[in-house]
Amino acid sequence: MTLGCKWRYFRIIVILLVLFILLLGSFLNTQVSLLVPLFSGQESFHPVTNIMFLKTHKTASSTVMNILYRFTEKRNLTVALPAGQLFHLGYPWLFLTKYVEGFKDLNGTFNIMCNHLRFNPTEVEKVMPNNTFYFSILRNPVAQLESAFVYYKGYVPAFQKTKSLNEFLASPLKYYNETLSIKNIYARNNMWFDFGYDNNRRGEGYVRDAIREIQWRFQLILISDYFDESMVLLRNTLRWELDDVVYFKLNSRSEKSIQNLTRENRERVKEWCALDWELYRHFNRTFWQKLRAVVGLKRLAREVALLRERQRELMDVCIQDGRPKNKTQIKDANLKPYQSGEADILGYNLKQHLDNETLARCQRMVMPEIQYMAHLYSQQFPTNPPKKIRLQ
Ligand SMILES: Nc1ncnc2c1ncn2[C@@H]1O[C@H](COP(=O)(O)OS(=O)(=O)O)[C@@H](OP(=O)(O)O)[C@H]1O
């Protein structure tokens, strides 16, 4: 065979190979693109892996936690999980190291801490390495209190005797007694309480000092009302890939369990939860300052659009009917979210016939926090009795 002839054969084989790969790609369609992370390689140099997330209540914190759990698995990291049969790290009591499973044996190796706890910096610092990145999330207190009211309706004494949040806000002190029960923390300045401060105290100096201290201890405070913008800022700050912060909304309620507040009562929340309101106002301001400085508004718009596009793409791949479902519609017990109070908490059904790799990825994205925590616990402590899960 002449050299020219060999060269012709070689070119034909290369063309056939390219055609074959293109054909295979179109057959597997989205499932191929699912496995190719956005921005992979570009941002993955030295991503931050030692992270403490203060999981505040009713602030989209379960969605953030799901992101952190997935990152934990992807990078083979160690999480500080609740000990024994606990589901929280001692909440509502101030955090102590004894609430962490295996604290003594694993000390010095924890990367991630993200379960509900009441912040107690000296004890948290005993668990987490010196170079830990601290962050948290806040929500507009009007929406946060409304969400908490419905979720903790039967649990919180201050909420039990009222039909609606409108009724409660008309005269809150008729129902709220700060010394009656620790459970009342959910009824007033709950985010302030989560940061470890007194949710019933007043005073300009006290508020200023507390906010200054939070700013000093936490490198970043996200705002759940701007969740996608928050994810872009988080990704850029931690040098993560965009795919690491793609999410499905978790722990949301159906429309029918949302209460509408009168305009007057929306204003009243700002007085009733004045500490949370100050906290939110301050960190909403610094959030936008950071976004401008770290990301810039042009790149922000581009990355938010990419994030939403990727979310839609994954919705198409993973989620049956492309929307969340209520508890009676969710087939797989492992994907049923915990139900509380009068909230109708939604979850997801996955599409059928997903290949194993895609199924595992989709399952992780929709797995409610209790099941995911139990899964990581069994993985990290295979010889311990598994967590007993209750979903009501
Ligand atoms: N991505 C995103 N963007 C905006 N809002 C979101 C998101 N994910 C969850 N949520 C809303 O957050 C509320 C649940 O908060 P948490 O998960 O922190 O609740 S919990 O304290 O852990 O029970 C809950 O609010 P309500 O629906 O008002 O109750 C969720 O709908």
PDB file of N, CA and C and ligand atoms in Angstrom, residues 53 55-65 67 88 116 137 139 143-144 146-148 150-152 186 190 194 223-228 231 247-254 257-258 311 338 340 343-345 369, ligand 1:
ATOM      1  N   PHE A  53     -20.995  26.506  58.264  1.00  0.00           N
ATOM      2  CA  PHE A  53     -22.204  27.223  57.849  1.00  0.00           C
ATOM      3  C   PHE A  53     -23.152  27.275  59.028  1.00  0.00           C
ATOM      4  N   LYS A  55     -26.504  27.369  60.245  1.00  0.00           N
ATOM      5  CA  LYS A  55     -27.799  27.088  59.615  1.00  0.00           C
ATOM      6  C   LYS A  55     -28.907  27.784  60.402  1.00  0.00           C
ATOM      7  N   THR A  56     -29.280  28.976  59.958  1.00  0.00           N
ATOM      8  CA  THR A  56     -30.363  29.709  60.608  1.00  0.00           C
ATOM      9  C   THR A  56     -31.708  29.097  60.197  1.00  0.00           C
ATOM     10  N   HIS A  57     -32.786  29.484  60.908  1.00  0.00           N
ATOM     11  CA  HIS A  57     -34.086  28.821  60.672  1.00  0.00           C
ATOM     12  C   HIS A  57     -34.966  29.548  59.662  1.00  0.00           C
ATOM     13  N   LYS A  58     -35.589  28.761  58.797  1.00  0.00           N
ATOM     14  CA  LYS A  58     -36.560  29.247  57.790  1.00  0.00           C
ATOM     15  C   LYS A  58     -35.956  30.324  56.867  1.00  0.00           C
ATOM     16  N   THR A  59     -34.731  30.041  56.435  1.00  0.00           N
ATOM     17  CA  THR A  59     -33.996  31.016  55.609  1.00  0.00           C
ATOM     18  C   THR A  59     -33.427  30.387  54.330  1.00  0.00           C
ATOM     19  N   ALA A  60     -33.974  29.255  53.893  1.00  0.00           N
ATOM     20  CA  ALA A  60     -33.423  28.495  52.752  1.00  0.00           C
ATOM     21  C   ALA A  60     -32.141  27.756  53.140  1.00  0.00           C
ATOM     22  N   SER A  61     -31.947  27.588  54.444  1.00  0.00           N
ATOM     23  CA  SER A  61     -30.694  26.980  54.913  1.00  0.00           C
ATOM     24  C   SER A  61     -30.613  25.492  54.576  1.00  0.00           C
ATOM     25  N   SER A  62     -31.758  24.814  54.389  1.00  0.00           N
ATOM     26  CA  SER A  62     -31.697  23.384  54.025  1.00  0.00           C
ATOM     27  C   SER A  62     -31.205  23.221  52.592  1.00  0.00           C
ATOM     28  N   THR A  63     -31.543  24.179  51.744  1.00  0.00           N
ATOM     29  CA  THR A  63     -31.043  24.125  50.364  1.00  0.00           C
ATOM     30  C   THR A  63     -29.520  24.326  50.359  1.00  0.00           C
ATOM     31  N   VAL A  64     -29.046  25.254  51.194  1.00  0.00           N
ATOM     32  CA  VAL A  64     -27.588  25.480  51.287  1.00  0.00           C
ATOM     33  C   VAL A  64     -26.911  24.236  51.860  1.00  0.00           C
ATOM     34  N   MET A  65     -27.565  23.644  52.865  1.00  0.00           N
ATOM     35  CA  MET A  65     -26.979  22.457  53.490  1.00  0.00           C
ATOM     36  C   MET A  65     -26.846  21.307  52.487  1.00  0.00           C
ATOM     37  N   ILE A  67     -26.349  21.609  49.345  1.00  0.00           N
ATOM     38  CA  ILE A  67     -25.188  21.957  48.507  1.00  0.00           C
ATOM     39  C   ILE A  67     -23.893  21.540  49.220  1.00  0.00           C
ATOM     40  N   HIS A  88     -29.891  17.522  65.549  1.00  0.00           N
ATOM     41  CA  HIS A  88     -29.256  18.848  65.506  1.00  0.00           C
ATOM     42  C   HIS A  88     -28.014  18.816  66.378  1.00  0.00           C
ATOM     43  N   HIS A 116     -28.111  22.447  62.183  1.00  0.00           N
ATOM     44  CA  HIS A 116     -28.617  23.479  63.089  1.00  0.00           C
ATOM     45  C   HIS A 116     -27.848  23.468  64.404  1.00  0.00           C
ATOM     46  N   ILE A 137     -26.713  32.635  56.496  1.00  0.00           N
ATOM     47  CA  ILE A 137     -27.716  33.201  55.586  1.00  0.00           C
ATOM     48  C   ILE A 137     -28.847  33.842  56.389  1.00  0.00           C
ATOM     49  N   ARG A 139     -32.803  36.049  56.083  1.00  0.00           N
ATOM     50  CA  ARG A 139     -33.962  36.272  55.219  1.00  0.00           C
ATOM     51  C   ARG A 139     -34.736  37.470  55.757  1.00  0.00           C
ATOM     52  N   ALA A 143     -40.910  37.629  55.921  1.00  0.00           N
ATOM     53  CA  ALA A 143     -41.124  36.303  55.314  1.00  0.00           C
ATOM     54  C   ALA A 143     -40.644  35.193  56.244  1.00  0.00           C
ATOM     55  N   GLN A 144     -39.566  35.459  56.972  1.00  0.00           N
ATOM     56  CA  GLN A 144     -39.003  34.437  57.877  1.00  0.00           C
ATOM     57  C   GLN A 144     -40.001  34.110  58.985  1.00  0.00           C
ATOM     58  N   GLU A 146     -43.268  34.596  58.984  1.00  0.00           N
ATOM     59  CA  GLU A 146     -44.471  33.956  58.412  1.00  0.00           C
ATOM     60  C   GLU A 146     -44.209  32.464  58.201  1.00  0.00           C
ATOM     61  N   SER A 147     -43.038  32.157  57.658  1.00  0.00           N
ATOM     62  CA  SER A 147     -42.679  30.754  57.429  1.00  0.00           C
ATOM     63  C   SER A 147     -42.611  30.000  58.761  1.00  0.00           C
ATOM     64  N   ALA A 148     -41.976  30.630  59.766  1.00  0.00           N
ATOM     65  CA  ALA A 148     -41.834  29.992  61.085  1.00  0.00           C
ATOM     66  C   ALA A 148     -43.199  29.792  61.740  1.00  0.00           C
ATOM     67  N   VAL A 150     -46.138  29.216  60.452  1.00  0.00           N
ATOM     68  CA  VAL A 150     -46.872  28.071  59.898  1.00  0.00           C
ATOM     69  C   VAL A 150     -46.171  26.753  60.266  1.00  0.00           C
ATOM     70  N   TYR A 151     -44.847  26.766  60.220  1.00  0.00           N
ATOM     71  CA  TYR A 151     -44.061  25.546  60.453  1.00  0.00           C
ATOM     72  C   TYR A 151     -44.109  25.109  61.924  1.00  0.00           C
ATOM     73  N   TYR A 152     -44.070  26.105  62.840  1.00  0.00           N
ATOM     74  CA  TYR A 152     -44.014  25.772  64.274  1.00  0.00           C
ATOM     75  C   TYR A 152     -45.343  26.026  64.983  1.00  0.00           C
ATOM     76  N   TYR A 186     -38.735  30.698  68.534  1.00  0.00           N
ATOM     77  CA  TYR A 186     -39.111  30.738  67.112  1.00  0.00           C
ATOM     78  C   TYR A 186     -40.071  31.893  66.810  1.00  0.00           C
ATOM     79  N   ASN A 190     -35.655  35.080  65.837  1.00  0.00           N
ATOM     80  CA  ASN A 190     -35.077  33.735  65.815  1.00  0.00           C
ATOM     81  C   ASN A 190     -33.686  33.702  65.175  1.00  0.00           C
ATOM     82  N   ASP A 194     -30.149  32.436  66.831  1.00  0.00           N
ATOM     83  CA  ASP A 194     -29.279  31.423  66.223  1.00  0.00           C
ATOM     84  C   ASP A 194     -27.811  31.844  66.238  1.00  0.00           C
ATOM     85  N   ILE A 223     -28.046  36.242  51.564  1.00  0.00           N
ATOM     86  CA  ILE A 223     -29.421  36.714  51.734  1.00  0.00           C
ATOM     87  C   ILE A 223     -30.334  35.806  50.908  1.00  0.00           C
ATOM     88  N   SER A 224     -31.245  35.110  51.591  1.00  0.00           N
ATOM     89  CA  SER A 224     -32.032  34.103  50.858  1.00  0.00           C
ATOM     90  C   SER A 224     -33.028  34.729  49.884  1.00  0.00           C
ATOM     91  N   ASP A 225     -33.406  36.011  50.130  1.00  0.00           N
ATOM     92  CA  ASP A 225     -34.306  36.690  49.187  1.00  0.00           C
ATOM     93  C   ASP A 225     -33.629  36.870  47.822  1.00  0.00           C
ATOM     94  N   TYR A 226     -32.300  36.803  47.803  1.00  0.00           N
ATOM     95  CA  TYR A 226     -31.536  36.852  46.532  1.00  0.00           C
ATOM     96  C   TYR A 226     -30.694  35.590  46.471  1.00  0.00           C
ATOM     97  N   PHE A 227     -31.385  34.467  46.396  1.00  0.00           N
ATOM     98  CA  PHE A 227     -30.690  33.197  46.566  1.00  0.00           C
ATOM     99  C   PHE A 227     -29.684  32.927  45.443  1.00  0.00           C
ATOM    100  N   ASP A 228     -30.076  33.181  44.222  1.00  0.00           N
ATOM    101  CA  ASP A 228     -29.162  32.880  43.109  1.00  0.00           C
ATOM    102  C   ASP A 228     -27.936  33.792  43.137  1.00  0.00           C
ATOM    103  N   MET A 231     -25.666  32.439  45.649  1.00  0.00           N
ATOM    104  CA  MET A 231     -24.898  31.274  45.204  1.00  0.00           C
ATOM    105  C   MET A 231     -23.716  31.690  44.327  1.00  0.00           C
ATOM    106  N   TYR A 247     -28.810  23.898  42.425  1.00  0.00           N
ATOM    107  CA  TYR A 247     -29.653  23.334  43.486  1.00  0.00           C
ATOM    108  C   TYR A 247     -31.100  23.212  43.001  1.00  0.00           C
ATOM    109  N   PHE A 248     -31.886  22.422  43.725  1.00  0.00           N
ATOM    110  CA  PHE A 248     -33.349  22.483  43.624  1.00  0.00           C
ATOM    111  C   PHE A 248     -33.839  23.021  44.969  1.00  0.00           C
ATOM    112  N   LYS A 249     -34.865  23.860  44.919  1.00  0.00           N
ATOM    113  CA  LYS A 249     -35.380  24.477  46.139  1.00  0.00           C
ATOM    114  C   LYS A 249     -35.925  23.392  47.080  1.00  0.00           C
ATOM    115  N   LEU A 250     -35.440  23.357  48.314  1.00  0.00           N
ATOM    116  CA  LEU A 250     -35.884  22.335  49.271  1.00  0.00           C
ATOM    117  C   LEU A 250     -36.654  22.971  50.421  1.00  0.00           C
ATOM    118  N   ASN A 251     -37.501  22.144  51.055  1.00  0.00           N
ATOM    119  CA  ASN A 251     -38.208  22.574  52.272  1.00  0.00           C
ATOM    120  C   ASN A 251     -39.185  23.726  52.003  1.00  0.00           C
ATOM    121  N   SER A 252     -39.703  23.811  50.778  1.00  0.00           N
ATOM    122  CA  SER A 252     -40.653  24.893  50.479  1.00  0.00           C
ATOM    123  C   SER A 252     -42.079  24.410  50.781  1.00  0.00           C
ATOM    124  N   ARG A 253     -43.008  25.366  50.916  1.00  0.00           N
ATOM    125  CA  ARG A 253     -44.398  25.017  51.232  1.00  0.00           C
ATOM    126  C   ARG A 253     -45.274  25.154  49.997  1.00  0.00           C
ATOM    127  N   SER A 254     -46.392  24.448  50.028  1.00  0.00           N
ATOM    128  CA  SER A 254     -47.354  24.651  48.948  1.00  0.00           C
ATOM    129  C   SER A 254     -48.012  26.020  49.154  1.00  0.00           C
ATOM    130  N   SER A 257     -50.464  26.741  52.085  1.00  0.00           N
ATOM    131  CA  SER A 257     -50.089  26.921  53.500  1.00  0.00           C
ATOM    132  C   SER A 257     -49.312  28.223  53.741  1.00  0.00           C
ATOM    133  N   ILE A 258     -49.396  29.155  52.793  1.00  0.00           N
ATOM    134  CA  ILE A 258     -48.744  30.459  52.990  1.00  0.00           C
ATOM    135  C   ILE A 258     -49.796  31.485  53.438  1.00  0.00           C
ATOM    136  N   GLN A 311     -29.910  24.817  36.161  1.00  0.00           N
ATOM    137  CA  GLN A 311     -30.959  24.281  37.032  1.00  0.00           C
ATOM    138  C   GLN A 311     -32.111  23.720  36.194  1.00  0.00           C
ATOM    139  N   TYR A 338     -39.619  15.982  55.968  1.00  0.00           N
ATOM    140  CA  TYR A 338     -40.234  16.042  57.296  1.00  0.00           C
ATOM    141  C   TYR A 338     -41.373  17.061  57.264  1.00  0.00           C
ATOM    142  N   SER A 340     -44.234  19.466  59.356  1.00  0.00           N
ATOM    143  CA  SER A 340     -44.358  20.113  60.658  1.00  0.00           C
ATOM    144  C   SER A 340     -45.488  21.129  60.651  1.00  0.00           C
ATOM    145  N   ALA A 343     -47.607  23.486  57.907  1.00  0.00           N
ATOM    146  CA  ALA A 343     -46.893  23.636  56.632  1.00  0.00           C
ATOM    147  C   ALA A 343     -47.029  22.363  55.813  1.00  0.00           C
ATOM    148  N   ASP A 344     -47.309  22.546  54.539  1.00  0.00           N
ATOM    149  CA  ASP A 344     -47.379  21.401  53.633  1.00  0.00           C
ATOM    150  C   ASP A 344     -46.044  21.421  52.863  1.00  0.00           C
ATOM    151  N   ILE A 345     -45.068  20.688  53.406  1.00  0.00           N
ATOM    152  CA  ILE A 345     -43.703  20.777  52.860  1.00  0.00           C
ATOM    153  C   ILE A 345     -43.571  19.909  51.616  1.00  0.00           C
ATOM    154  N   GLU A 369     -33.070  17.003  54.280  1.00  0.00           N
ATOM    155  CA  GLU A 369     -31.893  17.089  55.150  1.00  0.00           C
ATOM    156  C   GLU A 369     -31.761  15.916  56.119  1.00  0.00           C
TER     157      GLU A 369
HETATM  158  N1  LIG B   1     -33.472  28.546  46.780  1.00  0.00           N
HETATM  159  C1  LIG B   1     -34.338  29.142  47.583  1.00  0.00           C
HETATM  160  N2  LIG B   1     -34.657  30.440  47.401  1.00  0.00           N
HETATM  161  C2  LIG B   1     -35.548  31.061  48.213  1.00  0.00           C
HETATM  162  N3  LIG B   1     -36.172  30.443  49.232  1.00  0.00           N
HETATM  163  C3  LIG B   1     -35.877  29.146  49.454  1.00  0.00           C
HETATM  164  C4  LIG B   1     -34.951  28.432  48.645  1.00  0.00           C
HETATM  165  N4  LIG B   1     -34.873  27.173  49.119  1.00  0.00           N
HETATM  166  C5  LIG B   1     -35.720  27.091  50.162  1.00  0.00           C
HETATM  167  N5  LIG B   1     -36.334  28.276  50.358  1.00  0.00           N
HETATM  168  C6  LIG B   1     -37.342  28.616  51.380  1.00  0.00           C
HETATM  169  O1  LIG B   1     -36.721  28.545  52.675  1.00  0.00           O
HETATM  170  C7  LIG B   1     -37.674  28.134  53.648  1.00  0.00           C
HETATM  171  C8  LIG B   1     -37.143  26.919  54.376  1.00  0.00           C
HETATM  172  O2  LIG B   1     -36.054  27.337  55.099  1.00  0.00           O
HETATM  173  P1  LIG B   1     -35.075  26.345  55.857  1.00  0.00           P
HETATM  174  O3  LIG B   1     -34.685  25.242  54.981  1.00  0.00           O
HETATM  175  O4  LIG B   1     -33.984  27.197  56.428  1.00  0.00           O
HETATM  176  O5  LIG B   1     -36.006  25.810  57.029  1.00  0.00           O
HETATM  177  S1  LIG B   1     -35.548  24.986  58.324  1.00  0.00           S
HETATM  178  O6  LIG B   1     -35.310  25.935  59.400  1.00  0.00           O
HETATM  179  O7  LIG B   1     -34.380  24.203  58.016  1.00  0.00           O
HETATM  180  O8  LIG B   1     -36.739  24.138  58.620  1.00  0.00           O
HETATM  181  C9  LIG B   1     -38.938  27.852  52.881  1.00  0.00           C
HETATM  182  O9  LIG B   1     -39.709  29.042  52.957  1.00  0.00           O
HETATM  183  P2  LIG B   1     -41.304  29.008  53.045  1.00  0.00           P
HETATM  184  O10 LIG B   1     -41.768  28.265  51.816  1.00  0.00           O
HETATM  185  O11 LIG B   1     -41.700  30.456  53.045  1.00  0.00           O
HETATM  186  O12 LIG B   1     -41.652  28.288  54.294  1.00  0.00           O
HETATM  187  C10 LIG B   1     -38.459  27.617  51.466  1.00  0.00           C
HETATM  188  O13 LIG B   1     -39.445  27.872  50.489  1.00  0.00           O
END
